[in-house]
XYZ file of C-alpha atoms in Angstrom:
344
model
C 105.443 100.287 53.053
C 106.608 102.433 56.186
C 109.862 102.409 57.843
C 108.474 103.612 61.333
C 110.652 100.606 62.966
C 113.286 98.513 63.297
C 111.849 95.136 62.423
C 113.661 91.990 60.761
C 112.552 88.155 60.325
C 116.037 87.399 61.538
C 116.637 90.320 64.634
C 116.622 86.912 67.133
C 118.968 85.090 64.497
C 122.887 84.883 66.383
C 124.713 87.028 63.679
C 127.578 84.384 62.534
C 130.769 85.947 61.182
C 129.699 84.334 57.563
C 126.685 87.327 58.066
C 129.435 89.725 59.335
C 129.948 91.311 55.518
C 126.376 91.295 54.648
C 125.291 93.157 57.368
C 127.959 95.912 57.151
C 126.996 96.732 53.124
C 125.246 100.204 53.056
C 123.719 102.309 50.369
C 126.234 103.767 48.189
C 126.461 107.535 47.338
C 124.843 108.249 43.699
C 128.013 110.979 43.354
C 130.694 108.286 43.606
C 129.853 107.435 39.800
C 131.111 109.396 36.761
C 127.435 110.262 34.437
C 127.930 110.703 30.370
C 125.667 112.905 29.386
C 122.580 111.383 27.437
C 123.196 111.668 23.545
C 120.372 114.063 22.201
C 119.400 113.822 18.691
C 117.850 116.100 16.332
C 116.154 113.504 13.912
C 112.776 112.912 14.715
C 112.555 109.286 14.221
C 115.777 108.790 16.511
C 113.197 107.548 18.682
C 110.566 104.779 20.057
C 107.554 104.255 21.466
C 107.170 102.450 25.187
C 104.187 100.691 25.756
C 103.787 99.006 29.796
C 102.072 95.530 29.457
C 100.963 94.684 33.621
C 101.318 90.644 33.820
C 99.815 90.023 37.538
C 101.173 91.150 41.094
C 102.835 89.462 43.677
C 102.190 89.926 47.261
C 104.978 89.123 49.885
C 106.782 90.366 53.385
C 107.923 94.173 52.564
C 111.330 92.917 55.353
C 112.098 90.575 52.177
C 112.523 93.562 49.993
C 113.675 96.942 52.362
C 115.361 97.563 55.787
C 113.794 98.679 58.572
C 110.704 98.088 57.710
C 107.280 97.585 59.657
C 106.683 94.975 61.572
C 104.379 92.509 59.630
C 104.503 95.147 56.684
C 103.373 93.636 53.463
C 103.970 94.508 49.839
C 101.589 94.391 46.975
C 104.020 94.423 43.771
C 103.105 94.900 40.189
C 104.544 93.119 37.241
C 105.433 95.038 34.148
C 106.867 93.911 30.784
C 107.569 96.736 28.043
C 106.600 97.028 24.865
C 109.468 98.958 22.610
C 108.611 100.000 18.383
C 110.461 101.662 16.223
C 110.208 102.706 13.098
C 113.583 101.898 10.735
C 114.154 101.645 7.759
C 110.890 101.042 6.551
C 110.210 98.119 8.660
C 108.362 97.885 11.994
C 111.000 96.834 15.280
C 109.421 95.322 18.103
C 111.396 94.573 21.390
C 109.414 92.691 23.962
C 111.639 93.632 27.605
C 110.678 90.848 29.738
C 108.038 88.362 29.594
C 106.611 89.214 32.902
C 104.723 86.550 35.689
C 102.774 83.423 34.536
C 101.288 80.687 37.005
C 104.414 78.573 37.786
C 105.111 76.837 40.825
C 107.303 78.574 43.286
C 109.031 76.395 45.917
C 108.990 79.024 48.616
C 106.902 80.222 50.504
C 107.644 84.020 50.693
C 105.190 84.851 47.710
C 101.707 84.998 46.619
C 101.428 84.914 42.789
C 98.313 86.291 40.851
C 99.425 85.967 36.972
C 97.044 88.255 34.547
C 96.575 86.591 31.004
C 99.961 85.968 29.328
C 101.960 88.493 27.691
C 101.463 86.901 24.610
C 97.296 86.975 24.612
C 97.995 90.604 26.340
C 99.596 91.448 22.621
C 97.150 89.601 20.664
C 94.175 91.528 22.899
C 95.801 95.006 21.737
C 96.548 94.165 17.630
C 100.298 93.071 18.238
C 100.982 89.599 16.738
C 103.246 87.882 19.023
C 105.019 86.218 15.930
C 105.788 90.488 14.771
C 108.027 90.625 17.901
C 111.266 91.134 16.272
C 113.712 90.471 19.410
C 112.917 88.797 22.825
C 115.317 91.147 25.453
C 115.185 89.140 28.690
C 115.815 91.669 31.292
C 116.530 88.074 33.156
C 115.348 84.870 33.999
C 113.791 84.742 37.402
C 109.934 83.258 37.230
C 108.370 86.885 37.522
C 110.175 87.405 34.429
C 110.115 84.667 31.869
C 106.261 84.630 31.063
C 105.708 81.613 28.732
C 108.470 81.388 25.659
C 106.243 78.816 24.135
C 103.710 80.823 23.036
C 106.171 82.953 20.752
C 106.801 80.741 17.902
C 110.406 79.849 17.214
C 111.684 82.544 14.716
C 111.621 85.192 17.450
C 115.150 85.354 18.776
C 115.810 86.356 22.323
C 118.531 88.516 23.442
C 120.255 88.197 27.064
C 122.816 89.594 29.167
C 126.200 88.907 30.123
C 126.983 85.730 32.184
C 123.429 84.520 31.565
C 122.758 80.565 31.331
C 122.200 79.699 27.696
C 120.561 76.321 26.108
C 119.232 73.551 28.293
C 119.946 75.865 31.646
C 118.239 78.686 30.249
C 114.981 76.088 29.711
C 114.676 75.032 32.963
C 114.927 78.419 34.246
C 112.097 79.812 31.941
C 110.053 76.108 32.918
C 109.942 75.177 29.215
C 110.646 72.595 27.222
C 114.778 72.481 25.806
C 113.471 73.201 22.494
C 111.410 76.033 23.341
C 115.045 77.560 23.892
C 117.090 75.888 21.644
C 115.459 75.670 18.228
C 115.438 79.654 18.279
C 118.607 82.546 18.081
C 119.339 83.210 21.111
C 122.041 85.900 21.397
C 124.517 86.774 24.411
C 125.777 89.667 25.122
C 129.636 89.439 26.186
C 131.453 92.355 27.960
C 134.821 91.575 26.123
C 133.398 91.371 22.744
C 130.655 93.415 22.142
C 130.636 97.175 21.419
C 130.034 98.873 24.775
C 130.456 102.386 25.974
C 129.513 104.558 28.759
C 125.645 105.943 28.960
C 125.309 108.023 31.653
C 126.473 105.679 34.942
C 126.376 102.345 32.537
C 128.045 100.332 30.278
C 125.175 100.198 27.241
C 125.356 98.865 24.108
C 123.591 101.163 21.275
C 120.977 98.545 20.092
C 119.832 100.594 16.602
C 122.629 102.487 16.138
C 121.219 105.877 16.474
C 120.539 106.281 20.306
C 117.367 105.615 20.425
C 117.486 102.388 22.371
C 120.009 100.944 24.672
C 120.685 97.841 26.068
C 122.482 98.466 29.863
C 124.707 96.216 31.646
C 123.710 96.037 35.606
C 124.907 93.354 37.467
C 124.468 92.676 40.653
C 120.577 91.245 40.993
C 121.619 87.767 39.016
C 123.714 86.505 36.236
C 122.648 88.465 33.111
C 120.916 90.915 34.607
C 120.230 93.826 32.178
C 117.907 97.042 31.566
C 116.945 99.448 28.444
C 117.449 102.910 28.264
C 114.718 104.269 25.976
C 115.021 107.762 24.022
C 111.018 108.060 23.437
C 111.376 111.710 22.262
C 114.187 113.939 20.359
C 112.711 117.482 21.297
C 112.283 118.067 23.894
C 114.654 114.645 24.523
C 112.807 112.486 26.882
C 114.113 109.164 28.157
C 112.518 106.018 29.690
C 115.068 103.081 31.752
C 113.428 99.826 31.947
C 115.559 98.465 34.928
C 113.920 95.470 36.064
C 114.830 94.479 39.332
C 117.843 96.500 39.853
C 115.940 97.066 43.128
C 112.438 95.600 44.214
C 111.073 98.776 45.951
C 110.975 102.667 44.427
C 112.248 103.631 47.846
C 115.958 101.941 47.618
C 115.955 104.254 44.325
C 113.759 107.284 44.403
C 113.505 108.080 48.406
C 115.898 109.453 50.930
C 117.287 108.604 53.403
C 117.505 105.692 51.835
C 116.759 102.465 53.037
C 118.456 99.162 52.714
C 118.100 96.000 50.930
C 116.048 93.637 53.040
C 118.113 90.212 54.547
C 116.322 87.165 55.697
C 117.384 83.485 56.701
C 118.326 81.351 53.977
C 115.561 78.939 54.972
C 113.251 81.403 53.597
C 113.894 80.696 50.476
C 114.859 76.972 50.923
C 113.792 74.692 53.401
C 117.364 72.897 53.047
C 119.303 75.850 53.984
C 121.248 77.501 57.119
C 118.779 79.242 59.501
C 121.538 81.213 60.539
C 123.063 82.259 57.308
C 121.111 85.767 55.546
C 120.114 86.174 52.409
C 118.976 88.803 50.329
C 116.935 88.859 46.741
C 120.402 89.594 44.891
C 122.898 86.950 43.869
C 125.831 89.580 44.435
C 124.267 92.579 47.041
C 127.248 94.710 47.735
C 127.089 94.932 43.109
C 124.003 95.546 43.622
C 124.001 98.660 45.799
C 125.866 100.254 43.278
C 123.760 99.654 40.315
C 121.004 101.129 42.662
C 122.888 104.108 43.360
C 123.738 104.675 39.385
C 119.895 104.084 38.764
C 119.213 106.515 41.527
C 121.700 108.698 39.575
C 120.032 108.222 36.398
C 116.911 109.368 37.506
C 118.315 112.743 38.910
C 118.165 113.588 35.382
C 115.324 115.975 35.089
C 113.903 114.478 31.603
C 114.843 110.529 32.629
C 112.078 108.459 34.368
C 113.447 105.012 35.463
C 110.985 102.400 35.842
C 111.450 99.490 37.866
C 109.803 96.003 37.223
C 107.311 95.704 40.562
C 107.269 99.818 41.094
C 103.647 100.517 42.490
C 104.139 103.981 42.600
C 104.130 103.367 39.012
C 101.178 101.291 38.593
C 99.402 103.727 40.780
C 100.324 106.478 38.375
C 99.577 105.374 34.693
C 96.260 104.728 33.617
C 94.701 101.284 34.229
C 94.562 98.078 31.976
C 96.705 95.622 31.361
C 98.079 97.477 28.025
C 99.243 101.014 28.220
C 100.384 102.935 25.463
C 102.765 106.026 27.270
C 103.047 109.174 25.426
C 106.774 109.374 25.756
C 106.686 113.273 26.578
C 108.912 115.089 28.937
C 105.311 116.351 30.162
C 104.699 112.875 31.105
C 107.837 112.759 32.793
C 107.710 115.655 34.598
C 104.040 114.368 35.649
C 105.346 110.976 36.746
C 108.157 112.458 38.722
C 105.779 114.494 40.880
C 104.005 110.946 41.624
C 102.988 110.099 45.170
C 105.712 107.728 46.696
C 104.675 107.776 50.115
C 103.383 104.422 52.072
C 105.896 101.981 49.319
C-alpha cells in the first residue's frame, strides 16, 4: 500500500455533522502514555516459546484499512494465530491466541476470503494434539478470528476479554452451535475484579505468575478485544506482543508520519445502512487510536517486536509454511525490526 494520494470511497459523500467527530480523530502521540518498564527475569524457564500458525489471507480495499491511500489500492492481508508453550511445573502449557480465518459466509462485500486448512488440522499436521491445548485465549470474536471451536473438543476452556459476549452470543459470533460454547469453561476477564497492573503502556494481567506471559487489555477495536505480551527469552530478555487487530495495517503502528484509520460509508458494510454516515473497522475509533499509539510505543522498545494479526511485512519476513516455530531471540528481533515495510 502507498499513500501517494488523497483518495476515499466517501470524498463525494456530503460530510453530515453525525461524521463531524469522526473525521476530526487523529493519530495520537506514542509520548502521551506513561511505559513500565518490562519485568526481566533471571530464571531461565521464566519463559515460552511462540510458534505463528498462517490460517488464509484476505484481500480487500487498502481505503477500508488506512488514510490517504491510493486510489483503487488493494491489500493482500495474512492471517496469523499463535502458538504459546511453556514449560511449568512439570506439565506442558499450551495457549492457542486466536483461532484465525475459516470459510464462513461474510455478508459484505468488502472482502475476499481464502481460508488455509483449519487451525486445528494445522496442529495435528505439526505433532500438537488439539485436545493438549490447555487454554483457548480469543484475542476476539470477529470471523477472521474464531476458526472453528468445534473441532477442539469440549474440555479446552477458552479465555476472553473484558466486555466480551459470553454463552449463546458468543456462539453465533464464532458460527457454532450453543453447545460448542456452552458445554466448555469459558472464562472472562473483568477489569474490576481481576488482578491487573501496568505492563509497559497496558493494563495486563500476569497469566503464569512469573512474567513470562501476559494477557493485555486494549480496547478500542471491539468488545473484548485483547493481546499477549510474550517474554520468549530471559537473557538477553526478548519479548513478542500478539496484538491482533489493534490496527489492520503495520503502517498505523510501525511507520511515520503516520497515517490514519481508513472511514467508509456504512453501506459498505451493510446494505441497510446510512450512505452518508462513516464507518471505520473499530467499534470505538477515537479508543482505538490510543491503543495504536501505546502499541506503537511498545514497539520502540529495542528488544519488543509487536506482531499484528494481518501484518504482511510479517509474513513476508518469517520463513514460509503454514507452521512456524520462531526462535524467540533478540537476534531475531533485531532481524525482524530491520524488515522491509515499504509498499504496506
Amino acid at each position: 500500500m502507498t499513500s501517494t494520494s488523497l483518495h476515499s470511497s466517501v470524498d463525494s459523500d456530503p460530510i453530515s455533522e453525525s461524521n463531524a467527530h469522526l473525521l476530526s480523530l487523529e493519530p495520537v502521540d506514542p509520548a502521551e502514555f506513561s511505559f513500565i518498564p518490562l519485568p526481566e527475569s533471571q530464571d531461565a524457564t521464566a519463559v515460552c516459546r511462540l510458534s505463528l500458525i498462517r490460517t488464509g489471507s484476505l484481500e480487500l480495499p487498502a481505503s477500508v484499512l488506512i488514510s490517504p491511500t491510493e486510489a483503487g489500492a488493494v491489500a493482500n492481508l495474512p492471517a496469523f494465530t499463535f502458538l504459546v508453550e511453556k514449560d511449568l511445573n512439570g506439565k506442558k502449557e499450551k495457549l492457542l491466541f486466536d483461532l484465525g480465518l475459516r470459510d464462513v459466509s461474510c455478508d459484505a462485500s468488502l472482502w475476499k476470503v481464502q481460508a488455509n486448512a483449519g487451525v486445528a488440522q494445522i496442529l495435528v499436521e505439526n505433532n500438537v494434539d488439539p485436545s493438549s491445548i490447555s487454554t483457548i485465549v480469543l484475542g476476539h470474536a470477529h470471523f477472521d478470528h474464531i476458526g472453528d471451536l468445534s473441532h477442539f473438543p469440549s474440555n479446552v476452556p477458552m479465555l476472553v476479554g473484558p466486555e466480551s459476549p459470553l454463552g449463546e452470543q458468543l456462539a453465533r459470533l464464532m458460527d457454532v452451535a450453543d453447545d460448542v460454547v456452552t458445554s466448555r469453561a469459558v472464562r472472562r476477564l473483568e477489569r474490576e475484579t481481576d488482578s491487573w497492573e501496568q505492563i509497559g503502556t497496558f493494563q495486563g494481567l500476569d497469566y503464569f505468575g512469573d512474567g513470562s506471559c501476559w494477557i493485555l487489555d486494549v480496547p478500542g477495536h471491539t468488545a473484548g478485544h485483547i493481546a499477549m505480551l510474550v517474554r520468549t527469552s530471559a537473557d538477553p530478555p526478548a519479548y513478542y506482543v500478539l496484538a491482533s487487530d489493534t490496527a489492520h495495517a503495520p503502517c498505523l503502528i510501525f511507520q511515520a508520519p503516520q497515517l490514519k484509520i481508513g472511514l467508509f460509508p456504512e453501506t459498505d458494510l451493510n446494505p441497510h445502512g446510512n450512505p452518508r454516515k462513516l464507518t471505520c473497522m473499530h467499534d470505538d475509533p477515537e479508543e482505538s487510536y490510543k491503543s495504536i499509539a501505546k502499541m506503537r510505543r511498545m514497539d520502540m522498545e529495542a528488544n519488543v517486536q509487536v506482531l499484528l494479526a494481518h501484518d504482511l511485512s510479517i509474513d513476508r519476513a518469517v520463513p514460509a509454511g503454514d507452521f512456524v516455530a520462531l526462535l524467540g531471540t533478540l537476534e531475531e528481533i533485531k532481524g525482524l525490526k530491520s524488515r522491509d515495510l515499504t509498499d504496506l
